[in-house]
Short mmCIF file of C-alpha atoms in Angstrom, two decimals:
data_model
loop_
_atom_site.label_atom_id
_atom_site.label_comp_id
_atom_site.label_asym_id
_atom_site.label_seq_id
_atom_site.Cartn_x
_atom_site.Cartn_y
_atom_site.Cartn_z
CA UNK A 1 24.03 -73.59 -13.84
CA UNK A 2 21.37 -72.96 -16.51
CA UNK A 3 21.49 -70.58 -18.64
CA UNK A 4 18.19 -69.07 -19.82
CA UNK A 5 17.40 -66.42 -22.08
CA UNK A 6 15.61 -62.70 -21.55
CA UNK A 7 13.89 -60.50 -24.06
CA UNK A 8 15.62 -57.17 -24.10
CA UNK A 9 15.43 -53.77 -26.39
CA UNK A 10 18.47 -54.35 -27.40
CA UNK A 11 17.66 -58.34 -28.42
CA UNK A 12 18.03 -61.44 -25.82
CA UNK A 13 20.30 -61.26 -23.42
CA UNK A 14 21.44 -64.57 -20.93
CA UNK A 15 20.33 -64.26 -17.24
CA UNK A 16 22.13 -66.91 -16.36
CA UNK A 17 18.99 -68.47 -14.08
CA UNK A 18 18.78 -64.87 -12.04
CA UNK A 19 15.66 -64.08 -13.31
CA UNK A 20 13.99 -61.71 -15.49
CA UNK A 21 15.94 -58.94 -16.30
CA UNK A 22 14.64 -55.45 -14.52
CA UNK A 23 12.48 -53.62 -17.07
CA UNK A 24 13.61 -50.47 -18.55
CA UNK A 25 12.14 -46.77 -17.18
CA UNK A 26 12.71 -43.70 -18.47
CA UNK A 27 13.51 -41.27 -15.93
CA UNK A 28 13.42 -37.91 -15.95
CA UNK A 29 16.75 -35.69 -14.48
CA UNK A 30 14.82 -34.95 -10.72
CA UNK A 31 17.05 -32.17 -10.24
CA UNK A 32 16.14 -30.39 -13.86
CA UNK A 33 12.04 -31.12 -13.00
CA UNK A 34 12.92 -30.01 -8.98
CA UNK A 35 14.28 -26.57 -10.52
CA UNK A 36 12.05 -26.02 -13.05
CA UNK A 37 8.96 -26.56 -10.88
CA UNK A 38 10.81 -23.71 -7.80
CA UNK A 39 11.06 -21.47 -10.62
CA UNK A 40 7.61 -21.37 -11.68
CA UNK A 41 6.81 -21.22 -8.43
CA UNK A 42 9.08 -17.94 -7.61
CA UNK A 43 7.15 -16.57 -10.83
CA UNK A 44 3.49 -17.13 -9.97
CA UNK A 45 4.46 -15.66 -6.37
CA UNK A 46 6.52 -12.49 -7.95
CA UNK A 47 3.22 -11.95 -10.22
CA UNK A 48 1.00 -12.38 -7.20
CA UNK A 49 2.67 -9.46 -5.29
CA UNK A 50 2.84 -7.72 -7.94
CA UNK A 51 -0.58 -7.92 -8.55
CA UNK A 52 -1.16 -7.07 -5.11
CA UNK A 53 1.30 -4.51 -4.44
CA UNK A 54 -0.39 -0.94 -5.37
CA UNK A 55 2.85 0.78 -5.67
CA UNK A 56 3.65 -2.34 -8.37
CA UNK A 57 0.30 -1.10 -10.14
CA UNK A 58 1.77 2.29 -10.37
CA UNK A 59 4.46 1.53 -12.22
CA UNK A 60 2.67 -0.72 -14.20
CA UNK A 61 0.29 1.90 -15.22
CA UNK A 62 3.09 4.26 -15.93
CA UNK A 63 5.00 2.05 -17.96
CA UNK A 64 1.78 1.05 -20.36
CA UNK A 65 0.46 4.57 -20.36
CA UNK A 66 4.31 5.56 -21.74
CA UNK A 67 4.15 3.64 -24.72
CA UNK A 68 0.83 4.66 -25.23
CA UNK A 69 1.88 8.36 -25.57
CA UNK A 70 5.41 7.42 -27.04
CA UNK A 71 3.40 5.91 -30.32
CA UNK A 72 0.89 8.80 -30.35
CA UNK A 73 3.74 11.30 -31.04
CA UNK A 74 5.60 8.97 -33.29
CA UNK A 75 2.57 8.57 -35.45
CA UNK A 76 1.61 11.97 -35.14
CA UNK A 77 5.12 13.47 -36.13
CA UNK A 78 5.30 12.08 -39.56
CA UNK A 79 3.05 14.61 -41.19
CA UNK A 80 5.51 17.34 -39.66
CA UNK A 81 8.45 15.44 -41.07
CA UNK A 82 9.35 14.30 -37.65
CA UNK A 83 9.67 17.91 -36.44
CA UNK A 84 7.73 19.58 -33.88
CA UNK A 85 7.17 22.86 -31.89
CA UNK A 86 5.70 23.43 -28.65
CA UNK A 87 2.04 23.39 -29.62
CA UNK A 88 2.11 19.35 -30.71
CA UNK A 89 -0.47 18.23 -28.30
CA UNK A 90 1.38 15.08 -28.64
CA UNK A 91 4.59 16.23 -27.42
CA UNK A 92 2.63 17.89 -24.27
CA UNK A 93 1.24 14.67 -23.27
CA UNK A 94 4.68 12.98 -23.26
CA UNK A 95 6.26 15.54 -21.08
CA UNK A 96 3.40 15.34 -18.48
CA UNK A 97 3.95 11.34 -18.53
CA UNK A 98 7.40 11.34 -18.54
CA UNK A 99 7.17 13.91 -15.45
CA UNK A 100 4.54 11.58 -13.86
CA UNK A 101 7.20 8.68 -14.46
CA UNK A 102 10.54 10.39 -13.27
CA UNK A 103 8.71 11.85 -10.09
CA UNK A 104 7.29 8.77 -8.80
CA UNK A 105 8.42 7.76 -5.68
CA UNK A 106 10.81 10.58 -4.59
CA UNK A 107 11.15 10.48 -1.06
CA UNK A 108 9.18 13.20 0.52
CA UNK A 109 10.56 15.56 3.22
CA UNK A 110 12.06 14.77 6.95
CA UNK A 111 10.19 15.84 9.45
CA UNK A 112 8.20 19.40 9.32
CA UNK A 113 11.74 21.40 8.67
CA UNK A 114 13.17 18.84 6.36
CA UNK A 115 13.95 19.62 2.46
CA UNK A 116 11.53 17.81 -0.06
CA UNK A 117 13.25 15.88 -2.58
CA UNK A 118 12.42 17.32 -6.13
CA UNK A 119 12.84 16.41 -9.58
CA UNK A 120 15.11 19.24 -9.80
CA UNK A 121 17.84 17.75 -7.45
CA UNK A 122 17.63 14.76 -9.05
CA UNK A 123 18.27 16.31 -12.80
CA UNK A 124 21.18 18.75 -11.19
CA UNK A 125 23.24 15.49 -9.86
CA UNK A 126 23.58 14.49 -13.85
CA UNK A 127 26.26 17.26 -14.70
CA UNK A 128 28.12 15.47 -11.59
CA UNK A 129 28.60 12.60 -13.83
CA UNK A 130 29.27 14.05 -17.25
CA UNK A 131 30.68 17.11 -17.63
CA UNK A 132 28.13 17.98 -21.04
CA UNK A 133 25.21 17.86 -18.72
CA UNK A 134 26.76 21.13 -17.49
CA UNK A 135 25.65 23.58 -20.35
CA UNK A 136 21.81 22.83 -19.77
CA UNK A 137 21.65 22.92 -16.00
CA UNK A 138 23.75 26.30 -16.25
CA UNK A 139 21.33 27.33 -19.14
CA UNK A 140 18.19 26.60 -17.14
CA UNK A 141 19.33 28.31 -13.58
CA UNK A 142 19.94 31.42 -16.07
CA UNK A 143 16.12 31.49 -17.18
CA UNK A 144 14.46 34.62 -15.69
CA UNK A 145 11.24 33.81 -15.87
CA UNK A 146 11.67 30.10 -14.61
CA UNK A 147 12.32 30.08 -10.79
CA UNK A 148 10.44 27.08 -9.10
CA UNK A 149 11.77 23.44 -8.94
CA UNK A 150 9.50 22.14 -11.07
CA UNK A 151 9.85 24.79 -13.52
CA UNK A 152 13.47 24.27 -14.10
CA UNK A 153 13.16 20.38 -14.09
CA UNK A 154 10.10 21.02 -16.96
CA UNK A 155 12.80 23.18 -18.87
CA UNK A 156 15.58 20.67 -18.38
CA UNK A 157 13.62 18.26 -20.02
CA UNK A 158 12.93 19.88 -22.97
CA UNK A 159 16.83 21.50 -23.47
CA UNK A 160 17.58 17.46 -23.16
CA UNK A 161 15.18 15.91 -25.54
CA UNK A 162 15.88 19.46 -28.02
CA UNK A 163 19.64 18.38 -28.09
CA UNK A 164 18.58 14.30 -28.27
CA UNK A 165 20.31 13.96 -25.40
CA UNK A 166 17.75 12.54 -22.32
CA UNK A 167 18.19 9.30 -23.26
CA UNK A 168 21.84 8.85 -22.26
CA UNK A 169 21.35 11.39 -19.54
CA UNK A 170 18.51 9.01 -17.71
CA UNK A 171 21.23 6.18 -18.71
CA UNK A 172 23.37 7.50 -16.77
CA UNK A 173 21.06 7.88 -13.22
CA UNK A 174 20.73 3.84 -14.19
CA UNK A 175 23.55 3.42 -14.31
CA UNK A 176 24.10 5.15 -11.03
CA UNK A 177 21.85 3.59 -8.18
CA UNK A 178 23.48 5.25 -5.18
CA UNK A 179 22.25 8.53 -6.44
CA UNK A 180 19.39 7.69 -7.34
CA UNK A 181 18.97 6.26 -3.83
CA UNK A 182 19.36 9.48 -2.17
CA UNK A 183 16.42 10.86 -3.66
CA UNK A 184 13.96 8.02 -4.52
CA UNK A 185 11.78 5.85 -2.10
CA UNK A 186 12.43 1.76 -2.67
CA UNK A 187 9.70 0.78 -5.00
CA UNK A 188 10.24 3.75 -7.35
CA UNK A 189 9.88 3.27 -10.79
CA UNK A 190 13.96 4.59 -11.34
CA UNK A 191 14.70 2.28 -8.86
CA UNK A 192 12.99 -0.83 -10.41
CA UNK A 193 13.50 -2.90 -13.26
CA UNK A 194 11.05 -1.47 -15.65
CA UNK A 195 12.95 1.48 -15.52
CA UNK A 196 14.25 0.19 -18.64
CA UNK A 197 11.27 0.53 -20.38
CA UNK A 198 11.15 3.99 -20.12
CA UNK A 199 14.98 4.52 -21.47
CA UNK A 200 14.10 2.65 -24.67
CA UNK A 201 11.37 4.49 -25.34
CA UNK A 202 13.12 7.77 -25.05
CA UNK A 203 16.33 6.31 -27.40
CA UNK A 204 13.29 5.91 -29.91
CA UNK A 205 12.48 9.46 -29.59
CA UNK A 206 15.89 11.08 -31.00
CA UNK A 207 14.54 10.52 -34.61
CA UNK A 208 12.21 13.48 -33.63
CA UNK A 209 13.61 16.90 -34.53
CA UNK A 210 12.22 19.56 -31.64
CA UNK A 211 12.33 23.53 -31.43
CA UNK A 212 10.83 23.99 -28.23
CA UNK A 213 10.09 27.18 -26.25
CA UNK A 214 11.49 27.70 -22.82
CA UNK A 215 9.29 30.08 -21.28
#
């Protein structure tokens, strides 16, 4: 048999009268490319619904319209020395966002008889799952002049942010998706993943000193 001689990368290499050797390719892992490609393709589709999906554009809007007032008040509370009263203008506008934001999607009442879910119930369930919630709830039932849902959720609120605590009380709803599932619609923004968001914005807010009114 003759022996010949082929041209490799590596130098010359016998073929041993077989041929030319098979040239080299460079190939690519298909599997890596395959998986890589589906989840682009899961991506563009998630942003297309999004895009799409008006109650996705709510949230949307309520997350960028959050930081928007969040950096207001933390620009605006320096000159104050990071304290504020109930007149910052500032401080109003957050409230009425972060109202906007914890209200969205709560599941309206059953039927013409039926109890409509309210911010309220949803603020009461946190002294189920920590006992310090307990002071503020009690303190806000005992207001005289505040009887209305909405009125005690507004005063909760404040009593929350005044003792730095609403961050690790909306933690805890989070944290807690089967009660916040009693009260909110799916597609709510507690329910969702940019509920995130809105807790680190309010962990940003406890370097901000407030002596708020409860009227």
């Amino acid at each position: 048999m003759m022996q010949s001689s082929t041209p490799t990368e590596e130098g010359w290499r016998p073929s041993f009268g077989l041929g030319p050797a098979p040239a080299r390719t460079e190939r690519w892992p298909l599997m890596l490319v395959a998986s890589d490609s589906m989840e682009l393709s899961r991506k563009a589709a998630r942003w297309e619904l999004n895009r799409r999906d008006p109650v996705a554009i709510e949230r949307s809007n309520l997350i960028n319209i959050s930081k928007l007032v969040v950096k207001e008040l933390m620009e605006t509370s320096v000159p104050f020395g990071r304290m504020l009263d109930s007149d910052h203008v500032p401080l109003q506008h957050f409230f009425i966002v972060l109202e906007h934001a914890l209200r969205h999607g709560l599941r309206p009442k059953r039927g013409l008889l039926g109890p409509k879910k309210e911010l309220w119930d949803v603020l009461q369930t946190v002294e189920r799952l920590t006992s310090e919630a307990a002071d503020i709830t009690t303190s806000v039932r005992d207001l005289p002049t505040v009887r209305t849902p909405l009125g005690r959720a507004r005063a909760w609120l404040r009593l929350a942010l005044m003792q730095k605590k609403l961050p690790d009380y909306v933690r805890l709803l989070l944290e807690n998706q089967q009660v916040l599932e009693e009260h909110y619609e799916p597609g709510a923004l507690m329910l969702s993943e940019e509920a995130i968001h809105v807790l680190g914005l309010l962990v940003g807010l406890n370097v901000i000193d407030c002596n708020l009114c409860m009227k």
